[in-house]
Amino acid sequence: MRDNCKLSALQPAVESLEHRLAELTRVHQPLWVYDFDEASIVWANAGALSLWQAESNQELSERDLATGMTPVVMMRLQQYRQDFIRDETARFREYWTLYPNGDPQPVEVLFSAFRRDDGRMSMFCEAQGLERLDNDALRSSQALMHTSVMITLYSASGEPLYRNPAARASVRASDEKLQDHFSEQSAMQRLVRSREPEVNLVASVNVGNGSRWHDISARRCLDAVSGESAWLISEVDVSQLKATQERAHFLAEHDTLTGLPNRNHVSVVLEQRIVQMNARGEQGALIFIDLDHFKDINDSLGHEAGDGLLVEIARRLRCLVGDTDSIARLGGDEFLLLMGPLTDKQSVEGRIRELKHCLSEPMELRGRSVRVTASIGVSLFPADGSNINELMRRADLAMYHVKELGRNEVAYFTDEMSEAVDRRINLESELMVALQEEQFSVCFQPRVDVQTGAIRGAEALVRWLHPERGMVSPADFVPACEDSGLIGELGKFVLTQAVLAQRQWLDSGHRLKVSVNLSPVQFVEETLVEDFIEIVHVNGGDPRLLELEITESVLLGNDQATVGKLQSLVNHGFRIAIDDFGTGYSNLSYLHRYPISCLKIDRSFIAQLDSAQPIIELIISMARLFDLDVVAEGVETASQLQALKAHDCQEYQGFFYAGAVAPSVLAAMLDCDGEVAA
């Protein structure tokens, strides 16, 4: 109830208003005038008094309609007010549900401008129909008004025919045309030129305070009033998601310490640079830089000082490179520099002298003056290779040649260095023998529940006990297996051992999920699905307890063969996990398009937990959004585990709990785990 002083101040205007509307008092159709400032009805005829369940104009005007009014209704009323101030001839017709004394009254209302005697803008309201609307029609009209989805009907020429409150609130003007809505006309042209009945796109659009990213669905239809062609467009603001994806993409392609591009960036972007240089007939140089005795800096001054050195080296390299050069940090103390175009080898040598001088300048670390040197290997394009992988391999060989000579030098790749290739061939021959003589074995690293500490699964990891060299790292022999075509046989061996171990644990009462790595090279084999099904069937395994780990590189391209093969594996009971998630081109489309059941956070993010926290939170949120399991790899400390608990990560694996162990050892761990649980 407003106080009497306010009512007295309004009284002259009300009397004048009633005088102006006297002829309408006897009209049966409900008519009333709404005051925007006071959120009240300042005049109503008899029909409106009945509709609003009021005994008199005085009693109705004392009602504070703002009480209980939803934010959407308030926003819609303000939109009307703005439109009437701009154009007093404007008229709007909508279905509204009024709530006189809490009683819902659905009614179709025609709204128009009404200028008060004191100059203030009010609104004249005419109830067009009081018959009871169909419940579904009524609810759909209310949903259209209250939804946060922006819905607009445009004519074929782009004129706005209708906007719901959310859409009206987002545009710069109520009469803004479709072609003026887009920030970039390419998106508009894509929509207009499409012959599909429905077009979906994410585009930058103009809004009242700048531009935003909207997920847009545009459907061709007919205007229900005129019957002419029209566009029905719904929009959802995805600006925050877009920014998050861009940030995740940046983190996946850049080193979190130095901000330089990382190995993922190199494999794609530098390959494109090589292709462009080749097309133009240009020359270039790929330079592999490895800092000498970097470990000594970490050991003597601490890892913080070592990180500071890497950041300073990255800064110096940025200052050195030209506009056409590219630089990256491959990991540890290794950097990569692609120079070009260059005229000849002499120009390369001049640039490398600058590089050595730049790197060797002293720097202050923890109050001490430190001078670093570097071992540098160089491969020339196109003389030493025609693609980034070949050039990197040969520059790497040249760099290791410098290491063997005593460091702090530069070496260019030569044919003599191809002896390393001969060693690779010898390694491949040894690998064939190792497969035949069963020199390989499979160990299992437990996957542990973050909250309870119980073992939930295990990852199968292959090991090679060489008869002369002893234990050989998978990092040394797996790439050789991929290059030689032996990875298929090795992969089937690992899966067989995993199934046998799974069967053994199941017979002992332990229903354990086992994950097996699937190489991108192995994935393209035509008989992969059939081979895996046969292995599981012959050895009595359960595919529902087998998880195949693939890298994101398998998903690049979105070809139907990839989708079909993954779906076939899932249809036969296998689960699919993305290994090292976050280090590639991680995005929502993978999780939406492919039958993925698990994400594994790469160990590099766990190792740099503080700087990588945003991407870890993003991965866990994405997993939760798509109802996926999430596993953190490489957990080595209690603080890392506590951080994962705080982020609601489900499982982890790493040396903090256990490394890879033999099947029998894991069986004993499972027995102990069961006793503790009991």
XYZ file of C-alpha atoms in Angstrom, residues 134-502:
369
model
C -5.406 -24.217 -24.526
C -3.141 -25.269 -21.646
C -0.267 -26.273 -23.940
C -0.543 -23.020 -25.917
C -0.613 -21.009 -22.710
C 2.399 -22.778 -21.223
C 4.363 -22.531 -24.463
C 3.749 -18.771 -24.611
C 4.929 -18.405 -21.012
C 7.993 -20.547 -21.706
C 8.785 -18.378 -24.715
C 8.649 -15.278 -22.540
C 10.648 -16.617 -19.596
C 13.327 -18.724 -21.327
C 16.897 -17.432 -21.412
C 17.211 -18.720 -24.991
C 17.055 -15.788 -27.409
C 14.348 -16.479 -30.026
C 13.646 -14.219 -33.000
C 11.469 -14.532 -36.087
C 12.847 -12.671 -39.105
C 11.295 -12.159 -42.513
C 13.138 -13.536 -45.520
C 14.608 -10.059 -46.078
C 15.879 -9.865 -42.484
C 13.218 -7.660 -40.869
C 12.437 -8.644 -37.236
C 8.868 -9.933 -36.886
C 9.044 -11.062 -33.246
C 11.583 -11.204 -30.429
C 11.085 -12.825 -27.063
C 12.310 -10.836 -24.021
C 15.717 -12.540 -23.944
C 16.357 -11.738 -27.603
C 15.058 -8.187 -27.252
C 17.403 -7.605 -24.298
C 20.450 -8.686 -26.286
C 20.115 -6.583 -29.453
C 21.186 -2.972 -29.890
C 17.768 -1.884 -31.210
C 14.359 -3.525 -31.460
C 14.302 -3.044 -35.240
C 17.807 -4.430 -35.831
C 17.853 -6.557 -39.000
C 19.290 -10.036 -39.276
C 22.147 -8.881 -41.503
C 23.149 -6.274 -38.897
C 23.137 -8.813 -36.090
C 26.350 -10.592 -37.104
C 29.767 -9.096 -36.342
C 31.241 -10.843 -39.386
C 29.338 -11.021 -42.645
C 30.912 -14.395 -43.494
C 28.667 -16.015 -40.885
C 25.635 -14.220 -42.319
C 26.543 -15.357 -45.835
C 26.937 -18.933 -44.658
C 23.416 -18.838 -43.229
C 21.778 -17.175 -46.234
C 23.512 -19.305 -48.852
C 22.836 -22.621 -47.155
C 20.211 -24.763 -48.812
C 19.683 -26.860 -45.709
C 16.376 -26.456 -43.825
C 18.335 -25.832 -40.621
C 21.734 -24.186 -40.149
C 23.794 -24.450 -36.963
C 26.808 -22.282 -36.306
C 28.770 -20.521 -33.589
C 29.328 -16.876 -34.535
C 30.225 -13.483 -33.121
C 27.148 -11.242 -32.938
C 26.521 -7.600 -32.069
C 24.857 -6.960 -28.714
C 24.016 -3.830 -26.786
C 27.416 -3.559 -25.114
C 29.755 -4.924 -27.804
C 29.914 -8.414 -29.241
C 29.404 -11.938 -27.876
C 29.727 -15.493 -29.142
C 26.357 -17.174 -29.725
C 25.508 -20.765 -30.589
C 22.909 -20.173 -33.316
C 20.264 -22.474 -34.754
C 18.471 -21.003 -37.785
C 15.500 -22.804 -39.325
C 13.618 -21.871 -42.485
C 9.872 -21.610 -41.847
C 6.713 -19.677 -42.745
C 5.430 -16.655 -40.864
C 2.186 -17.756 -39.170
C 0.641 -14.336 -39.833
C 1.547 -13.615 -43.456
C 2.391 -17.110 -44.648
C 5.580 -15.777 -46.205
C 9.077 -17.269 -45.896
C 10.854 -16.490 -42.648
C 13.791 -17.434 -40.426
C 13.220 -18.746 -36.887
C 16.473 -18.204 -35.020
C 17.353 -19.339 -31.515
C 20.583 -18.262 -29.818
C 22.485 -19.237 -26.679
C 25.369 -17.160 -25.343
C 28.492 -19.369 -25.282
C 31.075 -16.610 -24.839
C 32.372 -18.007 -21.546
C 32.627 -21.523 -22.959
C 34.360 -20.141 -26.053
C 36.909 -18.314 -23.902
C 37.470 -21.440 -21.805
C 38.004 -23.569 -24.906
C 40.441 -21.044 -26.338
C 42.334 -20.991 -23.048
C 42.434 -24.797 -22.933
C 43.591 -24.879 -26.549
C 46.348 -22.378 -25.721
C 47.456 -24.422 -22.699
C 47.445 -27.605 -24.788
C 49.698 -25.986 -27.412
C 51.966 -23.946 -25.134
C 54.446 -24.636 -22.391
C 52.992 -23.446 -19.100
C 56.370 -22.270 -17.758
C 57.764 -20.207 -20.642
C 54.609 -19.566 -22.659
C 56.367 -20.846 -25.787
C 54.617 -23.227 -28.200
C 55.138 -26.868 -27.230
C 55.648 -30.134 -29.119
C 51.966 -30.385 -30.069
C 52.203 -26.993 -31.768
C 55.377 -28.035 -33.574
C 53.901 -31.162 -35.132
C 51.069 -29.239 -36.779
C 51.991 -25.577 -37.221
C 55.651 -26.016 -38.192
C 54.698 -28.749 -40.626
C 52.418 -26.198 -42.296
C 55.326 -23.723 -42.422
C 57.506 -26.343 -44.110
C 54.801 -27.007 -46.713
C 54.480 -23.269 -47.427
C 58.234 -22.805 -47.753
C 58.447 -25.792 -50.058
C 55.689 -24.395 -52.276
C 57.621 -21.112 -52.607
C 60.943 -22.833 -53.254
C 62.505 -21.344 -50.111
C 65.311 -22.650 -47.896
C 65.367 -22.869 -44.144
C 67.029 -24.387 -41.108
C 65.659 -26.364 -38.184
C 67.790 -25.825 -35.089
C 67.722 -28.150 -32.078
C 68.961 -26.431 -28.888
C 69.848 -28.399 -25.747
C 71.224 -26.499 -22.756
C 74.464 -27.956 -21.400
C 74.641 -29.170 -17.784
C 71.184 -27.847 -16.993
C 70.813 -30.517 -14.331
C 73.700 -28.914 -12.435
C 71.720 -25.659 -12.155
C 68.763 -27.527 -10.647
C 70.987 -29.493 -8.269
C 73.060 -26.539 -7.064
C 70.589 -23.645 -7.102
C 67.258 -25.486 -6.936
C 64.408 -26.098 -9.363
C 63.051 -22.581 -8.912
C 66.333 -21.192 -10.239
C 66.250 -23.729 -13.054
C 62.767 -22.574 -14.020
C 63.972 -18.972 -13.943
C 66.811 -19.866 -16.313
C 64.403 -21.494 -18.770
C 62.127 -18.450 -18.687
C 65.095 -16.149 -19.392
C 66.324 -18.352 -22.256
C 62.826 -18.273 -23.748
C 62.794 -14.460 -23.482
C 66.154 -14.198 -25.259
C 65.059 -16.508 -28.044
C 61.919 -14.434 -28.565
C 64.056 -11.318 -28.956
C 66.306 -13.089 -31.431
C 63.830 -14.614 -33.847
C 62.547 -12.722 -36.877
C 58.983 -12.265 -38.045
C 59.147 -15.406 -40.198
C 60.926 -17.589 -37.626
C 59.233 -19.965 -35.191
C 60.353 -21.103 -31.759
C 59.145 -23.810 -29.370
C 60.081 -25.555 -26.139
C 60.000 -29.305 -26.599
C 60.335 -30.082 -22.908
C 63.023 -30.051 -20.237
C 65.923 -27.939 -21.487
C 65.255 -28.530 -25.201
C 64.196 -25.764 -27.567
C 63.477 -25.788 -31.291
C 63.938 -22.942 -33.747
C 62.765 -22.903 -37.365
C 64.535 -20.172 -39.373
C 63.523 -19.150 -42.847
C 63.502 -18.162 -45.518
C 67.334 -18.145 -45.741
C 69.489 -17.568 -48.802
C 72.354 -20.001 -48.161
C 74.298 -21.879 -45.511
C 76.406 -18.788 -44.747
C 73.270 -16.889 -43.682
C 72.397 -19.801 -41.394
C 75.855 -19.659 -39.814
C 75.499 -15.929 -39.196
C 72.177 -16.413 -37.435
C 73.586 -19.251 -35.320
C 76.517 -17.074 -34.183
C 73.948 -14.550 -32.996
C 72.090 -17.367 -31.278
C 75.156 -18.649 -29.404
C 76.134 -15.147 -28.301
C 72.582 -14.436 -27.136
C 72.380 -17.627 -25.085
C 75.825 -17.302 -23.499
C 75.308 -13.835 -22.029
C 75.482 -14.098 -18.199
C 72.307 -13.913 -16.135
C 71.575 -13.445 -12.448
C 70.074 -16.435 -10.621
C 69.630 -16.244 -6.855
C 72.296 -13.586 -6.568
C 74.820 -15.491 -8.645
C 76.020 -14.741 -12.157
C 75.416 -17.788 -14.321
C 76.523 -18.392 -17.884
C 75.026 -21.266 -19.894
C 76.122 -22.922 -23.098
C 74.143 -24.997 -25.550
C 74.621 -27.977 -27.823
C 73.060 -27.110 -31.163
C 72.102 -29.459 -33.987
C 71.027 -28.187 -37.393
C 69.198 -29.751 -40.324
C 68.712 -27.796 -43.541
C 65.555 -27.594 -45.578
C 65.053 -29.018 -48.153
C 68.493 -30.687 -48.314
C 68.072 -32.797 -45.160
C 64.332 -33.428 -45.222
C 60.967 -32.430 -46.626
C 58.792 -32.664 -43.491
C 59.002 -31.588 -39.882
C 59.470 -35.081 -38.434
C 62.384 -35.867 -40.729
C 64.036 -32.509 -40.088
C 63.555 -32.843 -36.320
C 65.017 -36.345 -36.299
C 68.111 -35.230 -38.202
C 68.596 -32.035 -36.188
C 68.282 -34.170 -33.066
C 70.964 -36.557 -34.373
C 73.244 -33.593 -35.044
C 72.665 -32.257 -31.532
C 73.532 -35.613 -29.940
C 76.654 -35.675 -32.069
C 77.645 -32.399 -30.372
C 76.976 -33.962 -26.956
C 79.299 -36.816 -27.808
C 82.006 -34.332 -28.847
C 81.854 -32.467 -25.539
C 78.976 -29.942 -25.852
C 78.910 -26.175 -26.520
C 79.234 -26.585 -30.266
C 77.161 -26.594 -33.426
C 76.797 -29.562 -35.763
C 75.029 -29.845 -39.107
C 73.450 -33.117 -40.041
C 75.622 -35.220 -42.343
C 75.256 -38.557 -44.050
C 77.727 -40.050 -41.582
C 75.203 -39.458 -38.857
C 72.887 -41.848 -40.629
C 74.597 -44.559 -38.632
C 71.950 -43.774 -36.065
C 69.427 -44.936 -38.645
C 71.394 -48.163 -38.968
C 71.139 -48.604 -35.242
C 67.409 -48.158 -35.536
C 67.307 -50.886 -38.176
C 69.270 -53.135 -35.870
C 66.820 -52.326 -33.103
C 63.925 -53.322 -35.329
C 65.593 -56.650 -36.060
C 66.081 -57.217 -32.340
C 62.444 -56.392 -31.774
C 61.364 -59.091 -34.220
C 63.491 -61.598 -32.334
C 62.103 -60.341 -29.017
C 58.556 -61.030 -30.204
C 59.461 -64.511 -31.397
C 61.387 -65.425 -28.238
C 58.868 -63.846 -25.836
C 61.309 -61.361 -24.315
C 58.402 -59.014 -23.607
C 56.325 -59.053 -20.448
C 53.362 -57.027 -19.196
C 53.158 -55.342 -15.817
C 50.194 -53.511 -14.323
C 50.030 -50.164 -12.572
C 47.052 -49.849 -10.191
C 44.338 -47.248 -10.781
C 43.174 -46.077 -7.371
C 40.036 -44.405 -6.064
C 41.031 -40.858 -5.074
C 38.586 -40.685 -2.164
C 38.831 -44.196 -0.683
C 42.264 -45.426 -1.782
C 40.767 -48.691 -3.111
C 42.170 -50.231 -6.307
C 39.597 -49.801 -9.083
C 41.584 -50.893 -12.113
C 45.019 -51.277 -13.654
C 46.870 -50.119 -16.752
C 48.778 -52.751 -18.731
C 52.365 -51.599 -19.460
C 54.749 -53.543 -21.684
C 58.358 -54.239 -20.645
C 61.326 -55.555 -22.684
C 64.088 -57.494 -20.925
C 66.867 -57.557 -23.528
C 69.235 -60.539 -23.086
C 72.312 -58.273 -23.324
C 71.203 -54.692 -22.583
C 68.817 -55.507 -19.770
C 65.552 -53.615 -19.327
C 64.828 -51.359 -22.330
C 62.526 -48.353 -21.906
C 59.242 -48.370 -23.846
C 60.148 -44.840 -24.987
C 63.007 -46.448 -26.942
C 61.303 -49.463 -28.491
C 57.615 -48.486 -28.938
C 58.369 -45.788 -31.581
C 60.599 -48.300 -33.365
C 57.727 -50.810 -33.337
C 55.426 -48.172 -34.819
C 57.922 -47.272 -37.553
C 58.612 -50.911 -38.439
C 55.025 -52.144 -38.434
C 55.568 -54.434 -35.451
C 53.238 -52.480 -33.196
C 50.253 -54.599 -34.236
C 51.832 -57.827 -33.023
C 53.098 -56.173 -29.853
C 49.659 -54.687 -29.195
C 47.936 -58.048 -29.554
C 50.477 -59.598 -27.167
C 49.786 -56.906 -24.551
C 46.009 -57.327 -24.898
C 46.333 -61.101 -24.553
C 48.346 -60.758 -21.338
C 45.866 -58.222 -20.011
C 42.937 -60.562 -20.665
C 44.742 -63.484 -19.006
C 45.519 -61.385 -15.935
C 41.940 -60.109 -15.842
